Each structure stands twice: as C-alpha cells, then as structure tokens.
CSV table of N, CA and C in Angstrom, one decimal:
chain,number,residue,atom,x,y,z
F,1,MET,N,2.4,-5.5,11.6
F,1,MET,CA,3.6,-5.6,12.3
F,1,MET,C,3.8,-4.5,13.3
F,2,THR,N,4.5,-4.5,14.4
F,2,THR,CA,4.4,-3.9,15.5
F,2,THR,C,5.9,-3.3,15.3
F,3,PHE,N,5.8,-1.9,15.7
F,3,PHE,CA,7.3,-1.3,15.9
F,3,PHE,C,7.3,-0.6,17.0
F,4,ARG,N,8.4,-0.3,17.6
F,4,ARG,CA,8.7,0.3,18.7
F,4,ARG,C,9.2,1.7,18.0
F,5,GLN,N,8.7,2.8,18.5
F,5,GLN,CA,9.1,4.0,18.2
F,5,GLN,C,9.7,4.9,19.4
F,6,ILE,N,10.7,5.5,19.2
F,6,ILE,CA,11.4,6.4,20.1
F,6,ILE,C,11.7,7.9,19.4
F,7,ALA,N,11.3,8.7,20.0
F,7,ALA,CA,11.5,10.1,19.5
F,7,ALA,C,12.2,10.8,20.5
F,8,LEU,N,13.3,11.3,20.4
F,8,LEU,CA,14.1,12.2,21.2
F,8,LEU,C,13.9,13.5,20.8
F,9,ALA,N,13.1,14.2,21.8
F,9,ALA,CA,13.0,15.8,21.5
F,9,ALA,C,13.4,16.6,22.8
F,10,ALA,N,14.5,17.2,22.4
F,10,ALA,CA,15.0,18.1,23.7
F,10,ALA,C,14.0,19.4,23.7
F,11,VAL,N,13.1,19.5,22.8
F,11,VAL,CA,12.3,20.7,22.6
F,11,VAL,C,11.5,20.4,23.9
F,12,ALA,N,11.0,19.3,24.3
F,12,ALA,CA,10.3,19.2,25.4
F,12,ALA,C,11.3,18.5,26.4
F,13,HIS,N,12.6,18.8,26.3
F,13,HIS,CA,13.6,18.6,27.0
F,13,HIS,C,13.6,17.1,27.9
F,14,VAL,N,13.5,16.0,26.7
F,14,VAL,CA,13.7,14.8,27.2
F,14,VAL,C,15.1,14.4,27.5
F,15,ALA,N,15.6,14.6,28.8
F,15,ALA,CA,17.1,14.3,28.9
F,15,ALA,C,17.1,12.7,29.3
F,16,LEU,N,17.9,12.1,28.6
F,16,LEU,CA,18.0,10.6,28.4
F,16,LEU,C,19.5,10.3,28.8
F,17,GLY,N,19.8,10.7,30.1
F,17,GLY,CA,20.9,10.6,30.7
F,17,GLY,C,21.5,9.0,30.3
F,18,THR,N,20.9,8.0,30.5
F,18,THR,CA,21.1,6.8,30.0
F,18,THR,C,19.7,5.8,29.8
F,19,ALA,N,19.3,5.3,28.8
F,19,ALA,CA,18.1,4.6,28.5
F,19,ALA,C,18.7,3.4,27.8
F,20,ALA,N,18.1,2.1,28.6
F,20,ALA,CA,18.8,1.0,28.0
F,20,ALA,C,17.8,-0.2,28.1
F,21,LEU,N,17.8,-0.7,27.0
F,21,LEU,CA,16.9,-2.3,27.0
F,21,LEU,C,18.0,-3.1,26.4
F,22,ALA,N,18.9,-3.6,27.2
F,22,ALA,CA,19.9,-4.3,26.6
F,22,ALA,C,20.4,-5.7,27.2
F,23,ASN,N,19.3,-6.5,27.0
F,23,ASN,CA,19.3,-7.9,27.3
F,23,ASN,C,19.6,-8.5,26.1
F,24,PRO,N,20.6,-9.3,25.8
F,24,PRO,CA,20.9,-10.0,24.4
F,24,PRO,C,19.8,-11.0,24.3
F,25,SER,N,19.1,-11.4,25.2
F,25,SER,CA,18.4,-12.8,25.0
F,25,SER,C,17.1,-12.1,24.4
F,26,PHE,N,16.6,-10.7,24.2
F,26,PHE,CA,15.6,-10.2,23.5
F,26,PHE,C,15.9,-10.0,22.2
F,27,ASP,N,14.6,-9.9,21.4
F,27,ASP,CA,14.8,-9.7,20.0
F,27,ASP,C,15.5,-8.6,19.7
F,28,ASN,N,15.2,-7.4,20.1
F,28,ASN,CA,15.8,-6.1,20.0
F,28,ASN,C,16.4,-5.3,21.2
F,29,THR,N,17.7,-4.9,21.0
F,29,THR,CA,18.4,-4.3,21.8
F,29,THR,C,18.3,-2.5,21.5
F,30,LEU,N,18.4,-1.7,22.5
F,30,LEU,CA,18.4,-0.4,22.2
F,30,LEU,C,19.1,0.4,23.6
F,31,ALA,N,20.2,1.1,23.2
F,31,ALA,CA,20.7,1.7,24.2
F,31,ALA,C,20.9,3.2,23.7
F,32,LEU,N,20.5,4.3,24.5
F,32,LEU,CA,20.8,5.6,24.2
F,32,LEU,C,21.6,6.6,25.0
F,33,ASN,N,22.1,7.6,24.6
F,33,ASN,CA,22.8,8.5,25.6
F,33,ASN,C,22.6,9.8,25.0
F,34,ASP,N,22.0,10.5,25.4
F,34,ASP,CA,21.5,11.8,24.9
F,34,ASP,C,22.1,13.1,25.7
F,35,GLY,N,22.7,14.1,25.5
F,35,GLY,CA,23.2,15.1,26.5
F,35,GLY,C,23.1,16.5,25.9
F,36,GLY,N,22.5,16.7,24.7
F,36,GLY,CA,22.4,18.2,24.1
F,36,GLY,C,20.7,18.5,24.1
F,37,LEU,N,20.6,19.7,23.4
F,37,LEU,CA,19.2,20.2,23.3
F,37,LEU,C,18.8,20.0,21.7
F,38,GLY,N,17.7,19.6,21.7
F,38,GLY,CA,17.1,20.0,20.0
F,38,GLY,C,17.7,18.8,19.3
F,39,ASN,N,18.0,17.5,19.8
F,39,ASN,CA,18.2,16.4,19.1
F,39,ASN,C,17.1,15.6,18.9
F,40,VAL,N,16.7,15.6,17.8
F,40,VAL,CA,15.3,14.7,17.5
F,40,VAL,C,15.6,13.7,16.3
F,41,LEU,N,15.1,12.5,16.8
F,41,LEU,CA,15.3,11.1,15.9
F,41,LEU,C,14.2,10.3,16.1
F,42,GLU,N,14.0,9.4,15.2
F,42,GLU,CA,13.1,8.3,15.5
F,42,GLU,C,13.7,6.8,15.1
F,43,ILE,N,13.6,6.1,16.0
F,43,ILE,CA,14.1,4.6,15.9
F,43,ILE,C,12.8,3.7,15.6
F,44,MET,N,12.9,2.9,14.6
F,44,MET,CA,11.9,1.9,14.5
F,44,MET,C,12.7,0.6,14.2
F,45,GLN,N,12.4,-0.4,15.3
F,45,GLN,CA,12.6,-1.6,14.8
F,45,GLN,C,11.5,-2.8,15.2
F,46,PRO,N,11.4,-3.5,14.0
F,46,PRO,CA,10.1,-4.3,14.3
F,46,PRO,C,10.2,-5.4,15.5
F,47,ALA,N,9.3,-5.4,16.2
F,47,ALA,CA,9.4,-6.0,17.6
F,47,ALA,C,9.2,-7.5,17.1
F,48,THR,N,8.7,-8.1,16.0
F,48,THR,CA,8.6,-9.5,15.8
F,48,THR,C,9.9,-10.3,15.2
F,49,MET,N,10.9,-9.2,14.9
F,49,MET,CA,12.1,-9.7,14.6
F,49,MET,C,13.2,-10.2,15.4
F,50,SER,N,14.3,-10.7,15.0
F,50,SER,CA,15.3,-11.0,16.3
F,50,SER,C,16.7,-10.5,15.8
F,51,GLY,N,17.3,-9.9,16.7
F,51,GLY,CA,18.8,-9.7,16.6
F,51,GLY,C,18.9,-8.3,16.3
F,52,ASN,N,18.2,-7.5,16.0
F,52,ASN,CA,18.3,-6.0,16.1
F,52,ASN,C,19.0,-5.3,17.1
F,53,SER,N,19.9,-4.3,16.8
F,53,SER,CA,20.5,-3.7,18.0
F,53,SER,C,20.8,-2.3,17.6
F,54,VAL,N,20.6,-1.4,18.3
F,54,VAL,CA,20.9,0.2,17.8
F,54,VAL,C,21.7,0.6,19.1
F,55,SER,N,22.7,1.4,19.1
F,55,SER,CA,23.4,2.1,20.1
F,55,SER,C,23.7,3.6,19.8
F,56,ILE,N,23.3,4.6,20.4
F,56,ILE,CA,23.3,5.8,19.8
F,56,ILE,C,23.7,6.8,21.0
F,57,THR,N,24.7,7.5,20.8
F,57,THR,CA,25.2,8.4,21.7
F,57,THR,C,25.4,9.9,21.1
F,58,ILE,N,24.7,10.7,21.7
F,58,ILE,CA,24.5,12.2,21.0
F,58,ILE,C,24.9,13.2,22.2
F,59,GLU,N,25.8,14.0,22.0
F,59,GLU,CA,26.1,15.1,23.2
F,59,GLU,C,26.1,16.5,22.8
F,60,GLY,N,25.9,16.8,21.3
F,60,GLY,CA,26.0,17.9,21.1
F,60,GLY,C,24.2,18.5,20.8
F,61,GLU,N,24.0,19.7,20.1
F,61,GLU,CA,22.7,20.0,20.1
F,61,GLU,C,22.2,20.3,18.5
F,62,SER,N,20.8,20.0,18.5
F,62,SER,CA,20.3,20.1,17.1
F,62,SER,C,20.9,19.0,16.0
F,63,ASN,N,21.0,17.8,16.6
F,63,ASN,CA,21.4,16.8,15.6
F,63,ASN,C,20.3,15.8,15.4
F,64,GLY,N,20.3,15.0,14.4
F,64,GLY,CA,19.4,14.2,13.9
F,64,GLY,C,18.7,14.7,12.8
F,65,GLY,N,17.8,15.5,13.1
F,65,GLY,CA,17.0,16.5,12.2
F,65,GLY,C,15.8,15.6,11.5
F,66,LEU,N,15.2,15.1,12.5
F,66,LEU,CA,13.8,14.4,12.4
F,66,LEU,C,13.0,15.7,11.8
F,67,GLY,N,12.0,15.3,10.8
F,67,GLY,CA,11.3,16.4,10.2
F,67,GLY,C,11.7,17.6,9.3
F,68,GLY,N,13.3,17.3,9.5
F,68,GLY,CA,14.0,18.5,8.6
F,68,GLY,C,14.3,17.9,7.0
F,69,GLU,N,14.9,18.7,6.3
F,69,GLU,CA,15.3,18.1,5.1
F,69,GLU,C,16.8,18.2,5.0
F,70,TRP,N,17.4,17.1,3.8
F,70,TRP,CA,18.8,17.1,3.7
F,70,TRP,C,19.3,18.6,2.8
F,71,ARG,N,20.4,19.0,3.3
F,71,ARG,CA,20.8,20.2,2.7
F,71,ARG,C,21.5,20.2,1.4
F,72,THR,N,21.6,18.9,0.8
F,72,THR,CA,22.0,18.5,-0.5
F,72,THR,C,20.8,17.3,-1.0
F,73,PRO,N,19.8,17.7,-1.1
F,73,PRO,CA,18.7,16.6,-1.5
F,73,PRO,C,19.0,15.7,-2.9
F,74,GLU,N,19.8,16.4,-3.7
F,74,GLU,CA,19.9,15.5,-4.9
F,74,GLU,C,21.0,14.4,-4.7
F,75,LEU,N,21.8,14.6,-3.4
F,75,LEU,CA,22.6,13.6,-3.0
F,75,LEU,C,22.0,12.4,-2.4
F,76,PHE,N,21.2,12.7,-1.2
F,76,PHE,CA,20.4,12.2,-0.6
F,76,PHE,C,19.0,11.6,-1.1
F,77,SER,N,18.8,11.5,-2.5
F,77,SER,CA,17.5,11.2,-3.0
F,77,SER,C,17.2,9.8,-2.8
F,78,GLY,N,16.1,9.3,-2.3
F,78,GLY,CA,16.0,7.9,-2.0
F,78,GLY,C,16.2,7.4,-0.8
F,79,PHE,N,17.2,8.0,0.0
F,79,PHE,CA,17.4,7.6,1.5
F,79,PHE,C,16.3,8.1,2.4
F,80,LEU,N,16.5,7.6,3.8
F,80,LEU,CA,15.5,8.0,4.7
F,80,LEU,C,15.6,9.6,4.9
F,81,GLU,N,14.6,10.1,5.2
F,81,GLU,CA,14.8,11.4,5.7
F,81,GLU,C,15.6,11.5,7.0
F,82,PRO,N,16.3,12.8,7.2
F,82,PRO,CA,17.0,12.9,8.6
F,82,PRO,C,16.5,12.6,9.7
F,83,GLY,N,17.2,11.9,10.6
F,83,GLY,CA,16.7,11.5,11.8
F,83,GLY,C,16.1,10.3,12.1
F,84,ASN,N,15.9,9.6,11.0
F,84,ASN,CA,15.2,8.2,11.0
F,84,ASN,C,16.4,7.2,10.9
F,85,ILE,N,16.2,6.2,11.6
F,85,ILE,CA,16.8,5.1,11.8
F,85,ILE,C,16.0,3.9,11.9
F,86,GLU,N,16.0,3.0,10.9
F,86,GLU,CA,15.0,1.9,10.7
F,86,GLU,C,15.6,0.6,10.6
F,87,GLN,N,15.5,-0.5,11.1
F,87,GLN,CA,16.2,-1.9,11.1
F,87,GLN,C,15.1,-2.9,11.0
F,88,THR,N,15.0,-3.6,10.0
F,88,THR,CA,14.2,-4.7,9.6
F,88,THR,C,15.1,-6.1,9.5
F,89,GLY,N,14.7,-7.4,10.0
F,89,GLY,CA,15.4,-8.4,9.7
F,89,GLY,C,16.3,-9.0,11.0
F,90,ASN,N,17.2,-9.8,10.6
F,90,ASN,CA,17.9,-10.6,11.4
F,90,ASN,C,19.4,-9.9,11.6
F,91,GLY,N,20.0,-9.9,12.9
F,91,GLY,CA,21.5,-9.7,12.9
F,91,GLY,C,21.9,-8.2,12.5
F,92,ASN,N,20.9,-7.0,12.5
F,92,ASN,CA,21.2,-5.7,12.2
F,92,ASN,C,21.8,-5.1,13.4
F,93,VAL,N,22.8,-4.4,13.3
F,93,VAL,CA,23.4,-3.7,14.3
F,93,VAL,C,23.8,-2.3,13.8
F,94,ALA,N,23.5,-1.2,14.5
F,94,ALA,CA,23.8,0.2,13.9
F,94,ALA,C,24.5,0.7,15.2
F,95,ARG,N,25.3,1.5,15.1
F,95,ARG,CA,26.4,2.2,16.2
F,95,ARG,C,26.5,3.8,15.7
F,96,LEU,N,26.1,4.8,16.2
F,96,LEU,CA,26.3,5.9,15.8
F,96,LEU,C,26.7,6.9,17.0
F,97,GLU,N,27.5,7.6,16.8
F,97,GLU,CA,28.1,8.8,17.7
F,97,GLU,C,28.2,9.9,17.4
F,98,VAL,N,27.5,11.0,17.8
F,98,VAL,CA,27.5,12.3,17.1
F,98,VAL,C,27.9,13.4,18.5
F,99,PHE,N,28.9,14.1,18.6
F,99,PHE,CA,29.4,15.1,19.3
F,99,PHE,C,29.3,16.4,19.1
F,100,GLY,N,29.0,16.8,17.8
F,100,GLY,CA,28.7,18.2,17.4
F,100,GLY,C,27.5,18.8,17.5
F,101,THR,N,27.3,19.7,16.6
F,101,THR,CA,26.0,20.4,16.4
F,101,THR,C,25.6,20.5,15.1
F,102,SER,N,24.1,20.4,14.9
F,102,SER,CA,23.6,20.5,13.5
F,102,SER,C,24.0,19.5,12.5
F,103,ASN,N,24.1,18.3,13.0
F,103,ASN,CA,24.4,17.1,12.0
F,103,ASN,C,23.2,16.4,11.6
F,104,LEU,N,23.2,16.1,10.3
F,104,LEU,CA,21.9,15.4,9.9
F,104,LEU,C,22.4,13.8,9.5
F,105,PHE,N,21.6,12.9,10.0
F,105,PHE,CA,22.0,11.5,9.8
F,105,PHE,C,20.9,10.6,9.5
F,106,SER,N,20.8,9.4,8.8
F,106,SER,CA,19.8,8.2,8.8
F,106,SER,C,20.4,7.2,8.6
F,107,VAL,N,20.0,5.9,8.9
F,107,VAL,CA,20.4,4.7,8.8
F,107,VAL,C,19.2,3.9,8.3
F,108,LEU,N,19.1,3.1,7.1
F,108,LEU,CA,18.2,1.9,7.0
F,108,LEU,C,18.8,0.6,6.7
F,109,GLN,N,18.3,-0.3,7.5
F,109,GLN,CA,18.9,-1.6,7.0
F,109,GLN,C,17.7,-2.4,7.1
F,110,THR,N,17.7,-3.2,6.0
F,110,THR,CA,16.9,-4.4,5.7
F,110,THR,C,17.5,-5.6,5.3
F,111,GLY,N,17.2,-6.8,5.9
F,111,GLY,CA,17.6,-8.0,5.6
F,111,GLY,C,18.3,-8.6,6.8
F,112,SER,N,19.4,-9.3,6.7
F,112,SER,CA,20.1,-10.1,7.7
F,112,SER,C,21.5,-9.7,7.8
F,113,GLN,N,22.2,-9.8,9.0
F,113,GLN,CA,23.5,-9.7,9.1
F,113,GLN,C,24.2,-8.5,8.6
F,114,ASN,N,23.3,-7.3,8.5
F,114,ASN,CA,24.0,-6.0,8.4
F,114,ASN,C,24.6,-5.3,9.6
F,115,SER,N,25.4,-4.5,9.2
F,115,SER,CA,26.1,-3.8,10.2
F,115,SER,C,26.4,-2.3,9.9
F,116,VAL,N,26.3,-1.4,10.8
F,116,VAL,CA,26.6,-0.1,10.4
F,116,VAL,C,27.3,0.6,11.7
F,117,SER,N,28.3,1.4,11.4
F,117,SER,CA,29.2,1.8,12.6
F,117,SER,C,28.9,3.6,12.4
F,118,GLY,N,29.7,4.3,12.7
F,118,GLY,CA,29.9,5.7,12.4
F,118,GLY,C,30.5,6.4,13.6
F,119,PHE,N,30.5,7.7,13.2
F,119,PHE,CA,31.2,8.8,14.2
F,119,PHE,C,31.2,10.2,13.3
F,120,ILE,N,30.5,10.9,14.0
F,120,ILE,CA,30.2,12.3,13.5
F,120,ILE,C,30.6,13.2,14.4
F,121,SER,N,31.5,14.3,13.9
F,121,SER,CA,32.0,15.3,15.0
F,121,SER,C,31.8,16.6,14.3
F,122,GLY,N,32.1,17.6,15.1
F,122,GLY,CA,31.9,19.0,14.3
F,122,GLY,C,30.4,19.3,14.0
F,123,SER,N,30.5,20.3,12.9
F,123,SER,CA,29.0,20.7,12.7
F,123,SER,C,28.7,20.7,11.4
F,124,ASN,N,27.2,20.6,11.1
F,124,ASN,CA,26.9,20.8,9.8
F,124,ASN,C,27.2,19.4,8.9
F,125,ASN,N,27.3,18.3,9.4
F,125,ASN,CA,27.7,17.1,8.7
F,125,ASN,C,26.5,16.4,8.2
F,126,ALA,N,26.6,15.8,7.1
F,126,ALA,CA,25.4,15.0,6.7
F,126,ALA,C,25.7,13.5,6.5
F,127,ALA,N,24.9,12.6,6.9
F,127,ALA,CA,25.4,11.2,6.7
F,127,ALA,C,24.0,10.3,6.5
F,128,ALA,N,24.1,9.4,5.3
F,128,ALA,CA,23.0,8.7,5.2
F,128,ALA,C,23.2,7.1,4.8
F,129,VAL,N,23.2,6.0,5.5
F,129,VAL,CA,23.4,4.9,5.0
F,129,VAL,C,22.3,3.9,4.7
F,130,MET,N,22.2,3.3,3.6
F,130,MET,CA,21.0,2.4,3.4
F,130,MET,C,21.8,1.3,2.9
F,131,GLN,N,21.5,-0.1,3.6
F,131,GLN,CA,21.6,-1.3,3.3
F,131,GLN,C,20.4,-2.4,3.2
F,132,VAL,N,20.5,-3.1,2.2
F,132,VAL,CA,19.2,-3.7,1.7
F,132,VAL,C,19.3,-5.5,2.0
F,133,GLY,N,20.5,-5.8,1.5
F,133,GLY,CA,20.8,-7.1,1.4
F,133,GLY,C,21.2,-7.9,2.5
F,134,MET,N,22.0,-8.9,2.4
F,134,MET,CA,22.4,-9.7,3.4
F,134,MET,C,23.9,-9.6,3.7
F,135,GLY,N,24.4,-9.4,4.7
F,135,GLY,CA,25.8,-9.5,5.0
F,135,GLY,C,26.7,-8.6,4.7
F,136,ASN,N,26.0,-7.1,4.5
F,136,ASN,CA,26.6,-6.0,4.3
F,136,ASN,C,27.2,-5.2,5.5
F,137,VAL,N,28.3,-4.4,5.5
F,137,VAL,CA,28.9,-3.9,6.5
F,137,VAL,C,29.4,-2.5,6.0
F,138,ALA,N,29.1,-1.5,6.7
F,138,ALA,CA,29.5,-0.1,6.2
F,138,ALA,C,30.0,0.6,7.4
F,139,GLN,N,31.2,1.3,7.4
F,139,GLN,CA,31.4,2.1,8.4
F,139,GLN,C,32.0,3.3,7.9
F,140,PHE,N,31.5,4.5,8.8
F,140,PHE,CA,31.9,5.7,8.1
F,140,PHE,C,32.4,6.7,9.4
F,141,ARG,N,33.1,7.7,9.1
F,141,ARG,CA,33.7,8.6,10.2
F,141,ARG,C,33.8,10.2,9.4
F,142,GLN,N,33.2,10.9,10.0
F,142,GLN,CA,33.1,12.4,9.7
F,142,GLN,C,33.9,13.2,10.8
F,143,VAL,N,34.9,14.1,10.4
F,143,VAL,CA,35.3,14.8,11.5
F,143,VAL,C,35.4,16.3,10.9
F,144,GLY,N,35.1,17.2,11.5
F,144,GLY,CA,35.1,18.7,11.1
F,144,GLY,C,33.8,19.4,10.7
F,145,THR,N,33.7,20.1,9.8
F,145,THR,CA,32.7,20.9,9.3
F,145,THR,C,32.2,20.7,7.9
F,146,GLY,N,30.6,20.7,7.7
F,146,GLY,CA,30.4,20.5,6.3
F,146,GLY,C,30.6,19.3,5.5
F,147,ASN,N,30.9,18.4,6.2
F,147,ASN,CA,31.5,16.9,5.4
F,147,ASN,C,29.9,16.4,5.0
F,148,THR,N,30.0,15.5,4.0
F,148,THR,CA,28.7,15.0,3.3
F,148,THR,C,29.1,13.4,2.9
F,149,LEU,N,28.2,12.4,3.3
F,149,LEU,CA,28.5,11.0,3.1
F,149,LEU,C,27.2,10.3,2.6
F,150,ALA,N,27.0,9.6,1.6
F,150,ALA,CA,26.1,8.7,1.4
F,150,ALA,C,26.7,7.2,1.0
F,151,ILE,N,26.1,6.3,1.6
F,151,ILE,CA,26.4,4.8,1.4
F,151,ILE,C,25.2,4.2,0.9
F,152,SER,N,25.1,3.4,0.0
F,152,SER,CA,24.2,2.6,-0.4
F,152,SER,C,24.5,1.2,-0.8
F,153,GLN,N,24.2,-0.1,-0.1
F,153,GLN,CA,24.7,-1.3,-0.5
F,153,GLN,C,23.3,-2.1,-0.6
F,154,SER,N,23.3,-2.7,-1.8
F,154,SER,CA,21.9,-3.7,-1.8
F,154,SER,C,22.6,-5.1,-2.5
F,155,SER,N,22.0,-6.1,-2.1
F,155,SER,CA,22.4,-7.4,-2.5
F,155,SER,C,21.3,-8.4,-2.4
F,156,TRP,N,20.4,-8.3,-3.1
F,156,TRP,CA,19.2,-9.3,-3.4
F,156,TRP,C,19.3,-10.3,-4.5
C-alpha cells in the first residue's frame, strides 16, 4: 500500500503559504496553510483509496506535536500520537483549524463516509478523534487554554 506522507516542520522553516492538491476528480485531496513556527504533523492518506480529503489551517506556533506525548496519556490511550492525521477508506473528510500555540491533536478515520471537523484556539489544548466504522460524523470546538477532548466512534 502506498502512502503520501507530509511533514510540516518549521524547525527547517518550511513555510507553506498555500499548498494544495485540490482537484476533486483525484482520489485524495489535500490543502494546507501554515503560518507559524514549530508546527509539526504527519498526514497519511492511502493513494489507492478514493474520496479522502484533508484541509488544515495552522497559524500559531508549536502545534500538532508530532513526536511528542499527550499531556494526559490516560485519557488518550489507544489514540494516535499527537500530530498524526491518518485516513483510510472512501469518503473521509477531515477539516482542522488551529490558531493558538502548543496545541496537540490527532485524527484517525478508517472506513467510509466519515467526517471530522474541528476548531482549536488558545493554547495548550488537546484533541484526539478516532472513527472506525461507516457513516460517522464528529465535530469539535475548543476555545481558551488547557481544554481536553477525546472522541471515539466505532461501527463495524
């Protein structure tokens, strides 16, 4: 199975003013907009699947947390590590906007017709979403400092 992997590392100062692969006729769609420093994440979408889409906007600093650890590991046990976004299957859509600093997040979708939205602002927030089955929808919103969220949906 072939995966597309994208790592945003502002340590090497990869400024992604706008990077887009956004033709809906292709199997996978990816759009990124990064404006801060130290934002690190990894996005994997199987190239052989159809209908995957991800759109991420990050303007703050030190968001994502790839290679880091959850601040509350007991709550996020079993979820992806921070900074990982992974989609497999058909019709998956993930949209995430982060504007603050030092926010951790991860998303995993497996199956078909899944959708995740999101919005994180402020600082030191943590969010992890896991969807496995078919037809699941999750939407979250965090504003302020020190908020923690974990969503898990399964339907097989």
